Amino acid sequence: MIEVRDLVKHYGDKRAVDGISFTVEEGEILGFLGPNGAGKSTTMNILTGYISMTSGEVKIGGIDILEDPIGAKRLIGYLPEQPPLYPEMTVKEYLQFVCELKGVKDIAAQTSEISKKTGTADVMARRIGNLSKGYRQRVGLAAALAGDPRVLILDEPTVGLDPAQIIEIRELIRSLGKEHTVILSSHILSEISAVCSRVLIMDSGHIAAEDTPENIKRRAGGSVRRMILRIDGSDEDICAVLDKFSFSYEKRGTDGEYEITLGDDSGSDIGKEIFFAFADARLPILMQREEEISLEEAFIELTGKEDKK
């Protein structure tokens, strides 16, 4: 659905995007990540036709965005980080206005459809300036859906929302992915893991990683599993037990607390084996839990920095 080939963008002497290539299949939800200055926003602006590329090729639904920019843009619905809303308009007036700009033929039917999809049907008569942040984001999404685009590009759709609103918008995006190809940019990496089937991470104008969230975590950490133990005993006695196993481990800050890195081939009974090993050594386990390496940790590992936004 989206094809990007050898995309380059210069700002003077600075190369913001340095020859990247990727594709997004129809019906896919792609998570788009990158620290500040990685070239992510520049790439998204090129995809939406807001800025031009220095060189390379972008096709939306097989249409070259340079050769037929209007045709390509008809296939795209874009929600920027700050939706361009008019607070003095009612929701209905605004959506009708957007539909008119996009050349929708049956405006009444279209506004009714997109308001139902986005949960804004009950606020159509209200002024946008009087809506909550969550509802304003929904109105922005409704505007992006006007004209029934095949591609949705969403830039930070949940920024500034409270936890309940984030969950609502996340579920809405997941449902929209059943009918549209979606590119989702977000600094909330748990959101990317929950919604996206594939993740693309940019760093310094290049693609640092492109895979499923699980495979990216494996690539960054070597494993997606680890176990945290807190043992009542001396470090010497604890290490003597742990050294009997093949996995690697390291001591954490708390006395008697260790982090164990488990390979993907570690069986489901490894927890029982550890439990009985410490029981035989008469060392009580005060706490034992298994967890996954997070996408946040993979992101920091792959980009070498933590996004402070």
GROMACS .gro file of C-alpha atoms in nm:
model
  309
    1MET     CA    1   0.000   0.000   0.000
    2ILE     CA    2   0.289   0.236   0.084
    3GLU     CA    3   0.625   0.203  -0.090
    4VAL     CA    4   0.927   0.412   0.006
    5ARG     CA    5   1.247   0.370  -0.192
    6ASP     CA    6   1.585   0.537  -0.122
    7LEU     CA    7   1.422   0.837   0.045
    8VAL     CA    8   1.657   1.130   0.110
    9LYS     CA    9   1.586   1.473   0.255
   10HIS     CA   10   1.842   1.751   0.301
   11TYR     CA   11   1.804   2.067   0.507
   12GLY     CA   12   2.104   2.260   0.386
   13ASP     CA   13   2.408   2.054   0.481
   14LYS     CA   14   2.211   1.834   0.718
   15ARG     CA   15   2.077   1.505   0.584
   16ALA     CA   16   1.762   1.448   0.792
   17VAL     CA   17   1.664   1.130   0.606
   18ASP     CA   18   1.943   0.922   0.459
   19GLY     CA   19   1.830   0.680   0.189
   20ILE     CA   20   1.567   0.479   0.376
   21SER     CA   21   1.339   0.219   0.215
   22PHE     CA   22   1.036   0.036   0.356
   23THR     CA   23   0.688  -0.083   0.262
   24VAL     CA   24   0.357  -0.096   0.449
   25GLU     CA   25   0.112  -0.363   0.340
   26GLU     CA   26  -0.260  -0.303   0.301
   27GLY     CA   27  -0.443  -0.349   0.632
   28GLU     CA   28  -0.123  -0.330   0.839
   29ILE     CA   29  -0.075  -0.111   1.147
   30LEU     CA   30   0.288   0.007   1.149
   31GLY     CA   31   0.441   0.166   1.457
   32PHE     CA   32   0.679   0.449   1.366
   33LEU     CA   33   0.936   0.533   1.633
   34GLY     CA   34   1.245   0.742   1.675
   35PRO     CA   35   1.413   0.981   1.920
   36ASN     CA   36   1.393   1.355   1.859
   37GLY     CA   37   1.592   1.447   1.549
   38ALA     CA   38   1.582   1.093   1.405
   39GLY     CA   39   1.403   1.201   1.084
   40LYS     CA   40   1.071   1.043   1.176
   41SER     CA   41   0.860   1.359   1.148
   42THR     CA   42   1.035   1.456   0.825
   43THR     CA   43   0.953   1.116   0.677
   44MET     CA   44   0.588   1.141   0.782
   45ASN     CA   45   0.560   1.491   0.634
   46ILE     CA   46   0.699   1.361   0.304
   47LEU     CA   47   0.451   1.071   0.304
   48THR     CA   48   0.160   1.311   0.352
   49GLY     CA   49   0.286   1.549   0.085
   50TYR     CA   50   0.347   1.840   0.324
   51ILE     CA   51   0.712   1.870   0.223
   52SER     CA   52   0.906   1.746  -0.078
   53MET     CA   53   1.190   1.497  -0.078
   54THR     CA   54   1.541   1.567  -0.203
   55SER     CA   55   1.549   1.235  -0.385
   56GLY     CA   56   1.388   0.894  -0.376
   57GLU     CA   57   1.041   0.760  -0.445
   58VAL     CA   58   0.716   0.740  -0.248
   59LYS     CA   59   0.409   0.559  -0.378
   60ILE     CA   60   0.069   0.549  -0.208
   61GLY     CA   61  -0.152   0.274  -0.347
   62GLY     CA   62   0.075   0.257  -0.651
   63ILE     CA   63   0.050   0.634  -0.717
   64ASP     CA   64   0.376   0.828  -0.719
   65ILE     CA   65   0.336   1.122  -0.482
   66LEU     CA   66   0.547   1.348  -0.708
   67GLU     CA   67   0.386   1.253  -1.039
   68ASP     CA   68   0.026   1.268  -0.910
   69PRO     CA   69   0.025   1.446  -0.570
   70ILE     CA   70  -0.352   1.507  -0.568
   71GLY     CA   71  -0.429   1.144  -0.651
   72ALA     CA   72  -0.192   1.019  -0.383
   73LYS     CA   73  -0.325   1.258  -0.120
   74ARG     CA   74  -0.681   1.143  -0.184
   75LEU     CA   75  -0.577   0.807  -0.040
   76ILE     CA   76  -0.436   0.959   0.282
   77GLY     CA   77  -0.603   1.071   0.603
   78TYR     CA   78  -0.364   1.260   0.832
   79LEU     CA   79  -0.394   1.340   1.201
   80PRO     CA   80  -0.109   1.572   1.307
   81GLU     CA   81   0.004   1.596   1.668
   82GLN     CA   82  -0.196   1.919   1.701
   83PRO     CA   83  -0.517   1.869   1.498
   84PRO     CA   84  -0.608   2.184   1.295
   85LEU     CA   85  -0.945   2.236   1.461
   86TYR     CA   86  -1.156   2.553   1.465
   87PRO     CA   87  -1.279   2.599   1.824
   88GLU     CA   88  -1.562   2.836   1.725
   89MET     CA   89  -1.721   2.573   1.497
   90THR     CA   90  -1.952   2.295   1.610
   91VAL     CA   91  -1.832   1.942   1.544
   92LYS     CA   92  -2.092   1.901   1.271
   93GLU     CA   93  -1.993   2.226   1.099
   94TYR     CA   94  -1.625   2.133   1.111
   95LEU     CA   95  -1.671   1.783   0.971
   96GLN     CA   96  -1.897   1.914   0.696
   97PHE     CA   97  -1.630   2.174   0.613
   98VAL     CA   98  -1.357   1.907   0.593
   99CYS     CA   99  -1.575   1.685   0.377
  100GLU     CA  100  -1.639   1.976   0.143
  101LEU     CA  101  -1.265   2.045   0.116
  102LYS     CA  102  -1.204   1.679   0.029
  103GLY     CA  103  -1.473   1.681  -0.238
  104VAL     CA  104  -1.706   1.433  -0.068
  105LYS     CA  105  -2.029   1.402  -0.268
  106ASP     CA  106  -2.274   1.295   0.003
  107ILE     CA  107  -2.155   1.510   0.293
  108ALA     CA  108  -2.446   1.431   0.525
  109ALA     CA  109  -2.396   1.054   0.492
  110GLN     CA  110  -2.019   1.086   0.532
  111THR     CA  111  -2.032   1.302   0.848
  112SER     CA  112  -2.285   1.061   0.999
  113GLU     CA  113  -2.063   0.762   0.922
  114ILE     CA  114  -1.734   0.905   1.054
  115SER     CA  115  -1.899   1.047   1.365
  116LYS     CA  116  -2.033   0.701   1.452
  117LYS     CA  117  -1.695   0.539   1.387
  118THR     CA  118  -1.513   0.784   1.614
  119GLY     CA  119  -1.774   0.815   1.888
  120THR     CA  120  -1.845   1.183   1.822
  121ALA     CA  121  -2.209   1.147   1.715
  122ASP     CA  122  -2.333   1.262   2.057
  123VAL     CA  123  -2.133   1.590   2.046
  124MET     CA  124  -2.208   1.700   1.689
  125ALA     CA  125  -2.397   2.010   1.805
  126ARG     CA  126  -2.130   2.121   2.053
  127ARG     CA  127  -1.858   2.380   1.985
  128ILE     CA  128  -1.516   2.223   1.948
  129GLY     CA  129  -1.365   2.474   2.191
  130ASN     CA  130  -1.589   2.337   2.468
  131LEU     CA  131  -1.487   1.974   2.419
  132SER     CA  132  -1.244   1.776   2.632
  133LYS     CA  133  -0.900   1.693   2.493
  134GLY     CA  134  -1.010   1.335   2.431
  135TYR     CA  135  -1.310   1.441   2.225
  136ARG     CA  136  -1.101   1.691   2.028
  137GLN     CA  137  -0.867   1.405   1.934
  138ARG     CA  138  -1.169   1.206   1.822
  139VAL     CA  139  -1.285   1.497   1.608
  140GLY     CA  140  -0.937   1.512   1.455
  141LEU     CA  141  -0.958   1.140   1.377
  142ALA     CA  142  -1.303   1.191   1.223
  143ALA     CA  143  -1.158   1.463   0.999
  144ALA     CA  144  -0.875   1.228   0.895
  145LEU     CA  145  -1.139   0.969   0.799
  146ALA     CA  146  -1.333   1.211   0.578
  147GLY     CA  147  -1.325   1.098   0.218
  148ASP     CA  148  -1.275   0.735   0.324
  149PRO     CA  149  -0.894   0.725   0.275
  150ARG     CA  150  -0.722   0.389   0.243
  151VAL     CA  151  -0.425   0.510   0.451
  152LEU     CA  152  -0.429   0.677   0.793
  153ILE     CA  153  -0.116   0.852   0.923
  154LEU     CA  154  -0.152   0.934   1.292
  155ASP     CA  155   0.111   1.147   1.466
  156GLU     CA  156   0.097   1.120   1.847
  157PRO     CA  157  -0.281   1.060   1.857
  158THR     CA  158  -0.290   1.014   2.238
  159VAL     CA  159  -0.056   1.296   2.346
  160GLY     CA  160  -0.196   1.491   2.642
  161LEU     CA  161  -0.476   1.243   2.714
  162ASP     CA  162  -0.550   1.086   3.052
  163PRO     CA  163  -0.514   0.706   3.093
  164ALA     CA  164  -0.883   0.635   3.031
  165GLN     CA  165  -0.883   0.847   2.713
  166ILE     CA  166  -0.564   0.676   2.592
  167ILE     CA  167  -0.729   0.336   2.622
  168GLU     CA  168  -1.035   0.463   2.431
  169ILE     CA  169  -0.829   0.608   2.145
  170ARG     CA  170  -0.610   0.296   2.136
  171GLU     CA  171  -0.916   0.074   2.092
  172LEU     CA  172  -1.048   0.310   1.825
  173ILE     CA  173  -0.719   0.289   1.630
  174ARG     CA  174  -0.722  -0.089   1.657
  175SER     CA  175  -1.074  -0.099   1.511
  176LEU     CA  176  -0.979   0.142   1.232
  177GLY     CA  177  -0.693  -0.089   1.139
  178LYS     CA  178  -0.949  -0.345   1.022
  179GLU     CA  179  -1.048  -0.117   0.733
  180HIS     CA  180  -0.742   0.104   0.677
  181THR     CA  181  -0.365   0.085   0.650
  182VAL     CA  182  -0.231   0.276   0.950
  183ILE     CA  183   0.103   0.438   1.034
  184LEU     CA  184   0.109   0.527   1.403
  185SER     CA  185   0.374   0.751   1.554
  186SER     CA  186   0.385   0.758   1.933
  187HIS     CA  187   0.623   0.819   2.223
  188ILE     CA  188   0.414   0.582   2.437
  189LEU     CA  189   0.591   0.261   2.346
  190SER     CA  190   0.348   0.036   2.534
  191GLU     CA  191   0.084   0.175   2.299
  192ILE     CA  192   0.289   0.068   1.997
  193SER     CA  193   0.329  -0.281   2.142
  194ALA     CA  194  -0.045  -0.310   2.208
  195VAL     CA  195  -0.168  -0.183   1.870
  196CYS     CA  196   0.096  -0.241   1.601
  197SER     CA  197   0.182  -0.562   1.420
  198ARG     CA  198   0.518  -0.424   1.304
  199VAL     CA  199   0.754  -0.152   1.427
  200LEU     CA  200   1.000   0.068   1.238
  201ILE     CA  201   1.259   0.253   1.448
  202MET     CA  202   1.453   0.544   1.296
  203ASP     CA  203   1.775   0.690   1.432
  204SER     CA  204   1.992   0.964   1.280
  205GLY     CA  205   1.809   0.948   0.948
  206HIS     CA  206   1.848   0.570   0.911
  207ILE     CA  207   1.629   0.270   0.991
  208ALA     CA  208   1.771   0.119   1.311
  209ALA     CA  209   1.523  -0.170   1.325
  210GLU     CA  210   1.218  -0.297   1.139
  211ASP     CA  211   1.032  -0.602   1.265
  212THR     CA  212   0.756  -0.721   1.497
  213PRO     CA  213   0.772  -0.582   1.854
  214GLU     CA  214   0.872  -0.926   1.986
  215ASN     CA  215   1.158  -0.970   1.737
  216ILE     CA  216   1.286  -0.619   1.804
  217LYS     CA  217   1.300  -0.697   2.176
  218ARG     CA  218   1.493  -1.016   2.098
  219ARG     CA  219   1.733  -0.825   1.875
  220ALA     CA  220   1.802  -0.566   2.144
  221GLY     CA  221   1.822  -0.791   2.447
  222GLY     CA  222   1.903  -1.134   2.308
  223SER     CA  223   1.594  -1.263   2.485
  224VAL     CA  224   1.248  -1.136   2.569
  225ARG     CA  225   1.236  -1.315   2.905
  226ARG     CA  226   1.398  -1.257   3.241
  227MET     CA  227   1.335  -1.358   3.599
  228ILE     CA  228   1.373  -1.146   3.911
  229LEU     CA  229   1.458  -1.323   4.238
  230ARG     CA  230   1.499  -1.199   4.594
  231ILE     CA  231   1.668  -1.457   4.816
  232ASP     CA  232   1.729  -1.459   5.191
  233GLY     CA  233   2.096  -1.552   5.208
  234SER     CA  234   2.450  -1.440   5.147
  235ASP     CA  235   2.566  -1.342   4.799
  236GLU     CA  236   2.817  -1.625   4.807
  237ASP     CA  237   2.552  -1.889   4.880
  238ILE     CA  238   2.309  -1.743   4.625
  239CYS     CA  239   2.570  -1.739   4.348
  240ALA     CA  240   2.670  -2.097   4.432
  241VAL     CA  241   2.314  -2.208   4.347
  242LEU     CA  242   2.278  -1.989   4.037
  243ASP     CA  243   2.612  -2.108   3.899
  244LYS     CA  244   2.463  -2.458   3.863
  245PHE     CA  245   2.246  -2.327   3.578
  246SER     CA  246   2.348  -2.226   3.224
  247PHE     CA  247   2.174  -1.886   3.219
  248SER     CA  248   2.346  -1.555   3.290
  249TYR     CA  249   2.257  -1.345   3.593
  250GLU     CA  250   2.355  -1.025   3.767
  251LYS     CA  251   2.303  -0.877   4.110
  252ARG     CA  252   2.057  -0.590   4.137
  253GLY     CA  253   2.072  -0.297   4.378
  254THR     CA  254   1.872  -0.460   4.657
  255ASP     CA  255   2.049  -0.708   4.883
  256GLY     CA  256   1.972  -1.063   4.779
  257GLU     CA  257   1.799  -0.956   4.457
  258TYR     CA  258   1.920  -1.098   4.124
  259GLU     CA  259   1.813  -1.063   3.762
  260ILE     CA  260   1.833  -1.375   3.547
  261THR     CA  261   1.837  -1.361   3.166
  262LEU     CA  262   1.646  -1.654   3.021
  263GLY     CA  263   1.704  -1.776   2.667
  264ASP     CA  264   1.401  -1.833   2.444
  265ASP     CA  265   1.472  -2.206   2.465
  266SER     CA  266   1.432  -2.206   2.844
  267GLY     CA  267   1.151  -2.443   2.932
  268SER     CA  268   0.840  -2.347   3.125
  269ASP     CA  269   0.965  -2.552   3.422
  270ILE     CA  270   1.275  -2.337   3.478
  271GLY     CA  271   1.099  -2.152   3.760
  272LYS     CA  272   1.029  -2.480   3.942
  273GLU     CA  273   1.389  -2.593   3.895
  274ILE     CA  274   1.518  -2.269   4.047
  275PHE     CA  275   1.271  -2.294   4.334
  276PHE     CA  276   1.376  -2.647   4.429
  277ALA     CA  277   1.746  -2.566   4.389
  278PHE     CA  278   1.720  -2.289   4.648
  279ALA     CA  279   1.498  -2.508   4.868
  280ASP     CA  280   1.767  -2.780   4.867
  281ALA     CA  281   2.022  -2.514   4.967
  282ARG     CA  282   1.784  -2.400   5.247
  283LEU     CA  283   1.777  -2.047   5.104
  284PRO     CA  284   1.421  -1.902   5.117
  285ILE     CA  285   1.290  -1.731   4.802
  286LEU     CA  286   1.120  -1.411   4.919
  287MET     CA  287   1.012  -1.302   4.571
  288GLN     CA  288   1.019  -1.462   4.226
  289ARG     CA  289   0.865  -1.324   3.908
  290GLU     CA  290   0.917  -1.359   3.535
  291GLU     CA  291   0.876  -1.064   3.299
  292GLU     CA  292   0.936  -0.959   2.940
  293ILE     CA  293   1.192  -0.710   2.821
  294SER     CA  294   0.996  -0.397   2.730
  295LEU     CA  295   0.991  -0.218   2.396
  296GLU     CA  296   1.119   0.089   2.584
  297GLU     CA  297   1.438  -0.099   2.676
  298ALA     CA  298   1.477  -0.224   2.320
  299PHE     CA  299   1.429   0.129   2.188
  300ILE     CA  300   1.703   0.268   2.414
  301GLU     CA  301   1.936  -0.021   2.329
  302LEU     CA  302   1.890   0.020   1.952
  303THR     CA  303   1.909   0.400   1.939
  304GLY     CA  304   2.161   0.448   2.218
  305LYS     CA  305   1.952   0.719   2.380
  306GLU     CA  306   1.638   0.777   2.580
  307ASP     CA  307   1.374   1.007   2.435
  308LYS     CA  308   1.313   1.289   2.683
  309LYS     CA  309   1.001   1.429   2.520
   0.00000   0.00000   0.00000
